Structure formats: C-alpha cells, structure tokens
Amino acid sequence: MNKILSFVVPAYNSESCLDACLSSFVKESVFDKLEVIVVNDGSTDKTPDIVNEYIGRYGDVFKLINQENKGHGGALNTGISAASGRFVKVIDADDWVETENLERFISLLEDCDADVVLTHYFTRNITTGEVKKWKSYPQRFGVSYTFSQIMSSWKSFDRSLTFHGITYNLEFYKKYGIKLSEHVFYEDHEYATVPCCLARSIVPFDLFIYDYRIGDVTQSVSDENQLKRSSHTHVVIEKLAREYKRLEPVLDEDGKSYYRMKIQGLILSYLVTVLLVQRDKKRGREQAKSLMVQFEEEIPKVYVLAKKQYGAFLKMNYLHISKKTWDAVLRSRIYNRLRGNHSFD
C-alpha cells in the first residue's frame, strides 16, 4: 500500500534522545501508511545503530540514510527527496510525536488534498516543566483556507504556521525545488516560509502531533547559542530576502504579506539577540543598524514592519534592559491581551 505520511528525522549525534523519538512512531495500526526516514548527518556516536534496531523490528516503516555532515537543512533536503508519502512532516531527533494521535492524523490526511496542513504542538520545558499548547483557532477545522482568509485572521493561524505545525503535501513541496541552506542553524524559518507562501489551500486539523522539547542550554534556541550563532541567523535572513525577490513576480499579495511577516519575525529575533543578549551594546547597535539599513534599501515593506520594534529594542539596549526582562514582558497577560494573543493553556 502506498504511504500516506512520511516523517523525516534529521539526526546528528542523537544517541541520548533518539530512542524516545523513534519509539513515539510505533503505532502498528498505521504501519502500512507510515514511513519514518532518519537521516544520519555524519554522526560519530551510536545514532545509526539505534535506527538499525528499529529497522530490524519494523523494516517496512523505518529507513536510514547515512550522509556526510551537511547540517540540519542538508539532512532535511536529503530526507524529503527520499520521502514517498503523500504528505511529509519533519520531527527533530530530540523531539517526539503524540503517538495516540497518529491514527487519526493519517486518517484525515487520506481524504485531504491541501498543499499545507496545520496541526497543534506542545512545547515542553525540560528545566521548568512548563508545558504550552501552540494551537490554531480557525472558525472551522478540517476545511480549506486560502492565504487571503488566513492573512485576514492572522492571530487565528500564526502559531501553527511554523516548522513544528506545518505538514506539506509532498508533491507541492517538490514542485518548487526547494533547497534549504546547509551548514547553518535556523534554516527552519526557510522551511516554514517557502513554499508555504505559494500554497493555494491550507487545512487546519484539531490535533496535537509535535512535542517540541525546550529549556536545554545546549539547544540552538538558547540565548547563549543564538548569540554565538547570530551570523547564522543573518545568513538565513539574507537567503529569505533573495528568495523573496526571486518569487515576488509569482506571489499574490497575500503570499507576499505572509513572506514579509516571516522575514520580519526572524529579523526581530536577530534584533533581540544582538541588542539585548549581547554584552557589547555598541557592537549590537552596529549590527542591528546594518541589517535595518539593508532592508530599508532592499525590501522597504519589511523595514516598515520591523521599524517600530527596532526602535523599542534600541531604547532597551541603551537602558541596558536584559533579554530576561523582555521575556517577562512577553509572558505578561497585559502584553498578550494588547497583542490579541490566545492563551497557551
């Protein structure tokens, strides 16, 4: 039987967490419709041995691809190229899926022909134990929406239009020949932007699928590592800018708006890192100004979107307000009420 859903798991030296990830796919009722492709990205530990154990038990489900290290994006490029399901979703090796929801998810996908499918996900902080629910809030689940409808009700969809919430129709994804940046972190922003901006149909399902583990200081999303790898963020921002210019002639206005908002979001992440996390405040201001000048010249509409926040972060930089203080603001009820954000409960 043809596979309905392919999961791609990029794995680099993941022996400490990979078993927990792979075991979450073990749901025998969906084995004939599911494949899990693990891309071993040049690991030097027992990562491939763990995958081979699963292949030995469930050889019709699990697959292993070994390659020289190309980074997260390179592993995704390889895995998605090898996928055979009608739909494809990425799960990082230190995360896992909601096993009990796999059967329902695949059943829904069998009757779906959308370009993009959205599902909910959890973030689970391994340091504090805090669990947050990242959901979409459409008027109806299981029906198709256009980008025009989504952009007119952005707060109903924005939390699922992410790396962790998106599932792609494989034919749609491959149609545009997407190649994610290799040997850099944060290219998941590329994945959630292109080809999503070109989708003609987007269907949200009322299901939690992804469990995203956070709170580990070794993760790329930690403040320290985001600062250390701020140049990677800059590389991805520039890649997104180049792709925007290439795709602009074929994007409709709503696709352009979505793309610009995605670039803006990554720019804001970069500004927070260089202006609030970096101890050398002057250098941070120089880095931030350089990026903003670039966008004022190249994509003015993105500059306008980010300008107000840039000014606010610049003031915080001069006042030596920390990232910790800013995070407290983001968590406050007043801020979220003003922004129209839904609860994480």
Coordinates of C-alpha atoms in Angstrom, one line a residue:
M1 CA 0.0 0.0 0.0
N2 CA 1.2 3.5 -0.8
K3 CA 2.4 5.5 2.2
I4 CA 0.3 8.4 3.3
L5 CA 2.7 10.2 5.6
S6 CA 6.5 10.4 5.7
F7 CA 8.3 11.7 8.7
V8 CA 11.8 12.9 8.2
V9 CA 14.1 12.9 11.3
P10 CA 17.4 14.7 10.9
A11 CA 19.8 13.2 13.4
Y12 CA 23.3 14.2 14.4
N13 CA 25.0 12.5 17.4
S14 CA 21.5 11.9 18.8
E15 CA 22.0 8.7 20.7
S16 CA 20.9 10.2 24.0
C17 CA 17.4 11.1 22.7
L18 CA 16.8 9.2 19.5
D19 CA 15.1 6.1 21.1
A20 CA 12.5 8.3 22.7
C21 CA 11.8 10.0 19.4
L22 CA 11.6 6.8 17.3
S23 CA 9.5 4.9 19.8
S24 CA 6.8 7.5 19.6
F25 CA 6.2 6.4 16.0
V26 CA 5.5 2.8 17.0
K27 CA 1.7 2.5 16.3
E28 CA 1.1 -0.8 14.5
S29 CA -2.3 0.2 13.2
V30 CA -0.7 2.8 10.8
F31 CA 2.4 1.0 9.8
D32 CA 1.1 0.3 6.3
K33 CA 0.6 4.0 5.7
L34 CA 3.6 5.5 7.6
E35 CA 7.3 5.8 6.9
V36 CA 10.0 7.3 9.1
I37 CA 13.2 8.3 7.4
V38 CA 16.1 9.0 9.7
V39 CA 18.9 11.0 8.1
N40 CA 22.2 10.3 9.9
D41 CA 24.0 13.5 9.3
G42 CA 27.6 12.4 9.9
S43 CA 27.1 11.2 13.5
T44 CA 30.1 9.8 15.3
D45 CA 28.1 8.1 18.1
K46 CA 25.6 5.2 18.1
T47 CA 22.9 7.1 16.2
P48 CA 22.8 4.7 13.2
D49 CA 22.9 1.7 15.5
I50 CA 19.7 2.8 17.2
V51 CA 18.0 3.3 13.9
N52 CA 19.1 -0.1 12.7
E53 CA 17.5 -1.6 15.8
Y54 CA 14.1 -0.2 14.7
I55 CA 14.7 -1.3 11.1
G56 CA 15.3 -4.8 12.4
R57 CA 11.9 -4.8 14.2
Y58 CA 9.9 -2.6 11.8
G59 CA 11.7 -2.7 8.5
D60 CA 8.7 -1.6 6.4
V61 CA 8.4 1.6 8.4
F62 CA 11.8 2.9 9.4
K63 CA 14.6 3.8 6.9
L64 CA 18.1 5.0 7.5
I65 CA 20.1 7.3 5.2
N66 CA 23.8 8.0 6.1
Q67 CA 25.5 11.1 4.7
E68 CA 28.4 13.3 5.4
N69 CA 27.5 16.2 7.7
K70 CA 25.5 18.9 5.9
G71 CA 23.7 20.4 8.8
H72 CA 20.0 20.4 9.7
G73 CA 19.0 21.8 6.3
G74 CA 21.1 19.4 4.4
A75 CA 19.6 16.5 6.3
L76 CA 16.1 17.8 5.5
N77 CA 16.9 18.2 1.8
T78 CA 18.1 14.5 1.7
G79 CA 15.2 13.1 3.7
I80 CA 12.4 15.0 1.8
S81 CA 14.0 13.9 -1.5
A82 CA 13.7 10.3 -0.4
A83 CA 10.2 10.5 1.0
S84 CA 7.4 8.6 -0.7
G85 CA 4.3 9.5 1.3
R86 CA 1.6 11.9 0.0
F87 CA 2.5 14.2 2.9
V88 CA 5.8 14.9 4.7
K89 CA 6.5 16.3 8.2
V90 CA 9.8 16.9 10.0
I91 CA 10.4 15.9 13.6
D92 CA 13.8 16.7 15.1
A93 CA 15.6 13.8 16.8
D94 CA 15.4 15.3 20.3
D95 CA 11.6 15.8 20.0
W96 CA 8.7 13.3 19.5
V97 CA 5.2 12.8 18.3
E98 CA 1.9 12.3 20.0
T99 CA 1.6 8.5 19.3
E100 CA -2.1 8.3 20.2
N101 CA -2.9 10.9 17.5
L102 CA -1.1 9.3 14.6
E103 CA -4.0 7.1 13.5
R104 CA -6.4 10.0 13.4
F105 CA -3.9 12.2 11.7
I106 CA -3.2 9.8 8.9
S107 CA -6.9 9.1 8.5
L108 CA -7.6 12.8 8.0
L109 CA -4.7 13.1 5.5
E110 CA -6.1 10.2 3.4
D111 CA -9.0 12.4 2.5
C112 CA -7.0 15.6 2.2
D113 CA -5.6 17.2 -1.0
A114 CA -4.4 20.5 0.6
D115 CA -1.0 22.0 -0.2
V116 CA -0.3 22.6 3.5
V117 CA -1.8 21.0 6.7
L118 CA -1.6 22.7 10.1
T119 CA -1.6 20.9 13.4
H120 CA -1.1 21.9 17.0
Y121 CA 2.0 21.2 19.1
F122 CA 3.3 21.3 22.6
T123 CA 6.5 22.9 23.9
R124 CA 7.8 21.1 27.0
N125 CA 10.4 22.9 29.0
I126 CA 12.7 20.2 30.5
T127 CA 14.2 22.7 33.0
T128 CA 11.0 24.2 34.4
G129 CA 8.5 21.5 33.5
E130 CA 6.2 24.1 31.8
V131 CA 4.0 22.9 29.0
K132 CA 2.5 25.2 26.5
K133 CA -0.1 24.5 23.9
W134 CA 0.5 26.1 20.5
K135 CA -2.8 26.0 18.6
S136 CA -4.6 27.4 15.6
Y137 CA -8.1 28.9 16.1
P138 CA -10.0 28.8 12.8
Q139 CA -13.7 29.1 12.6
R140 CA -13.8 25.5 11.4
F141 CA -11.3 22.7 11.4
G142 CA -10.8 20.3 8.5
V143 CA -11.8 22.8 5.8
S144 CA -9.6 24.5 3.3
Y145 CA -8.5 28.2 3.7
T146 CA -6.8 30.5 1.3
F147 CA -4.0 32.8 2.2
S148 CA -6.4 35.7 1.8
Q149 CA -8.6 34.2 4.6
I150 CA -5.6 33.4 6.8
M151 CA -4.0 36.8 6.5
S152 CA -7.3 38.5 7.4
S153 CA -7.4 36.4 10.6
W154 CA -3.7 36.1 11.3
K155 CA -3.9 35.5 15.0
S156 CA -6.1 32.5 14.4
F157 CA -3.4 30.7 12.5
D158 CA 0.0 32.2 13.2
R159 CA 1.1 29.8 16.0
S160 CA 0.7 26.8 13.7
L161 CA 2.3 28.3 10.6
T162 CA 5.7 27.2 12.0
F163 CA 8.2 24.5 11.5
H164 CA 6.5 22.5 14.2
G165 CA 3.0 23.0 13.0
I166 CA 3.4 22.5 9.2
T167 CA 2.9 19.4 7.2
Y168 CA 3.5 19.7 3.5
N169 CA 1.9 17.9 0.6
L170 CA 5.0 16.2 -0.8
E171 CA 4.2 16.9 -4.5
F172 CA 3.5 20.5 -3.7
Y173 CA 6.8 20.8 -1.8
K174 CA 8.9 19.1 -4.5
K175 CA 7.2 21.1 -7.3
Y176 CA 9.2 24.2 -6.3
G177 CA 12.6 22.5 -6.0
I178 CA 13.2 23.9 -2.5
K179 CA 16.7 23.5 -1.2
L180 CA 17.3 24.6 2.4
S181 CA 20.5 26.3 3.5
E182 CA 23.2 23.8 4.6
H183 CA 25.7 24.0 7.5
V184 CA 23.7 26.8 9.3
F185 CA 21.2 26.8 12.1
Y186 CA 17.7 28.4 12.0
E187 CA 17.0 27.4 8.4
D188 CA 13.7 26.0 9.7
H189 CA 12.5 29.5 9.1
E190 CA 13.1 28.9 5.4
Y191 CA 11.1 25.7 5.6
A192 CA 8.1 27.5 7.2
T193 CA 8.2 30.3 4.6
V194 CA 8.9 28.6 1.2
P195 CA 7.0 27.0 -0.4
C196 CA 4.2 27.7 2.2
C197 CA 3.8 31.3 0.8
L198 CA 2.8 29.7 -2.5
A199 CA 0.0 27.5 -1.1
R200 CA -3.4 27.7 -2.6
S201 CA -5.1 25.6 0.1
I202 CA -4.3 25.3 3.8
V203 CA -6.2 22.9 6.1
P204 CA -6.0 23.1 9.9
F205 CA -6.7 20.0 11.9
D206 CA -7.7 20.0 15.6
L207 CA -4.9 17.6 16.6
F208 CA -1.7 17.8 18.6
I209 CA 1.1 16.0 16.7
Y210 CA 4.5 17.5 17.7
D211 CA 6.2 17.6 21.1
Y212 CA 8.9 20.2 21.0
R213 CA 11.5 19.9 23.8
I214 CA 12.9 23.2 25.0
G215 CA 14.8 24.5 28.0
D216 CA 18.2 22.8 27.2
V217 CA 21.1 25.2 27.3
T218 CA 22.8 23.2 24.5
Q219 CA 19.9 23.8 22.1
S220 CA 20.3 26.2 19.2
V221 CA 17.3 28.2 20.5
S222 CA 19.0 29.0 23.9
D223 CA 20.0 32.7 24.3
E224 CA 23.7 31.9 24.5
N225 CA 23.7 29.8 21.3
Q226 CA 21.6 32.3 19.4
L227 CA 24.2 34.9 20.2
K228 CA 27.0 32.6 19.3
R229 CA 25.3 31.8 16.0
S230 CA 23.8 35.2 15.2
S231 CA 25.8 35.1 12.0
H232 CA 23.7 32.0 11.0
T233 CA 20.5 34.0 11.6
H234 CA 21.9 36.7 9.4
V235 CA 22.7 34.2 6.6
V236 CA 19.1 32.8 6.7
I237 CA 17.6 36.3 6.7
E238 CA 19.6 37.2 3.6
K239 CA 18.6 33.9 1.9
L240 CA 15.0 34.6 2.6
A241 CA 15.4 38.1 1.2
R242 CA 17.0 36.7 -2.0
E243 CA 14.2 34.2 -2.4
Y244 CA 11.6 36.8 -1.8
K245 CA 12.9 38.9 -4.7
R246 CA 13.0 35.7 -6.9
L247 CA 9.5 34.7 -6.0
E248 CA 7.9 38.2 -5.9
P249 CA 6.7 38.1 -9.5
V250 CA 4.7 34.9 -9.0
L251 CA 3.4 35.6 -5.4
D252 CA -0.1 37.0 -4.9
E253 CA -0.4 39.9 -2.4
D254 CA -1.4 37.7 0.5
G255 CA 1.6 35.3 -0.2
K256 CA 3.9 38.4 -0.2
S257 CA 2.4 39.6 3.0
Y258 CA 2.9 36.2 4.6
Y259 CA 6.5 36.1 3.4
R260 CA 7.3 39.6 4.7
M261 CA 5.9 38.7 8.1
K262 CA 8.1 35.7 8.2
I263 CA 11.2 37.7 7.4
Q264 CA 10.1 40.3 10.0
G265 CA 9.8 37.6 12.7
L266 CA 13.3 36.4 12.1
I267 CA 14.6 40.0 12.0
L268 CA 13.1 40.6 15.4
S269 CA 14.7 37.5 16.8
Y270 CA 18.0 38.8 15.5
L271 CA 17.5 42.2 16.9
V272 CA 16.6 40.8 20.3
T273 CA 19.8 38.7 20.3
V274 CA 22.2 41.5 19.2
L275 CA 20.6 44.3 21.2
L276 CA 19.5 42.6 24.4
V277 CA 21.6 39.5 24.8
Q278 CA 25.0 40.7 23.6
R279 CA 27.1 42.3 26.3
D280 CA 28.9 44.6 23.9
K281 CA 26.0 47.1 23.5
K282 CA 27.7 49.3 20.9
R283 CA 28.5 46.4 18.7
G284 CA 25.0 45.2 18.9
R285 CA 23.7 48.6 17.8
E286 CA 26.0 48.5 14.9
Q287 CA 24.9 45.0 13.8
A288 CA 21.2 45.9 14.2
K289 CA 21.6 49.2 12.2
S290 CA 23.5 47.4 9.4
L291 CA 20.6 44.9 8.9
M292 CA 17.9 47.5 9.1
V293 CA 19.6 49.8 6.6
Q294 CA 19.9 46.8 4.3
F295 CA 16.2 46.1 4.4
E296 CA 15.2 49.8 4.1
E297 CA 17.0 49.7 0.7
E298 CA 16.2 46.2 -0.5
I299 CA 12.7 45.4 0.9
P300 CA 11.2 48.6 2.3
K301 CA 7.9 46.9 3.3
V302 CA 9.8 44.6 5.6
Y303 CA 11.7 47.5 7.1
V304 CA 8.4 49.3 7.8
L305 CA 7.1 46.2 9.6
A306 CA 10.1 45.9 11.8
K307 CA 10.9 49.6 12.3
K308 CA 8.8 50.2 15.4
Q309 CA 10.1 47.1 17.2
Y310 CA 13.7 48.1 16.2
G311 CA 13.2 51.5 17.9
A312 CA 11.9 49.8 21.1
F313 CA 14.7 47.3 21.3
L314 CA 17.2 50.1 20.6
K315 CA 15.9 52.0 23.6
M316 CA 16.1 48.9 25.7
N317 CA 19.7 48.4 24.6
Y318 CA 20.7 52.0 25.7
L319 CA 18.9 51.4 29.0
H320 CA 20.7 48.0 29.4
I321 CA 17.4 46.2 29.7
S322 CA 18.0 42.4 29.6
K323 CA 16.5 39.7 27.5
K324 CA 15.2 38.2 30.7
T325 CA 13.1 41.4 31.3
W326 CA 11.8 41.3 27.8
D327 CA 10.8 37.6 28.2
A328 CA 8.8 38.6 31.3
V329 CA 7.0 41.2 29.2
L330 CA 6.2 38.6 26.6
R331 CA 4.7 36.4 29.2
S332 CA 2.6 39.1 30.8
R333 CA -1.2 39.0 30.5
I334 CA -1.4 42.7 29.7
Y335 CA 1.0 42.4 26.8
N336 CA -0.7 39.4 25.3
R337 CA -4.1 41.0 25.7
L338 CA -2.9 44.1 23.9
R339 CA -1.5 41.9 21.1
G340 CA -4.7 39.8 20.8
N341 CA -2.7 36.6 21.5
H342 CA -4.6 33.5 22.6
S343 CA -3.7 31.7 25.9
F344 CA -1.2 28.9 26.0
D345 CA -3.3 26.9 28.4

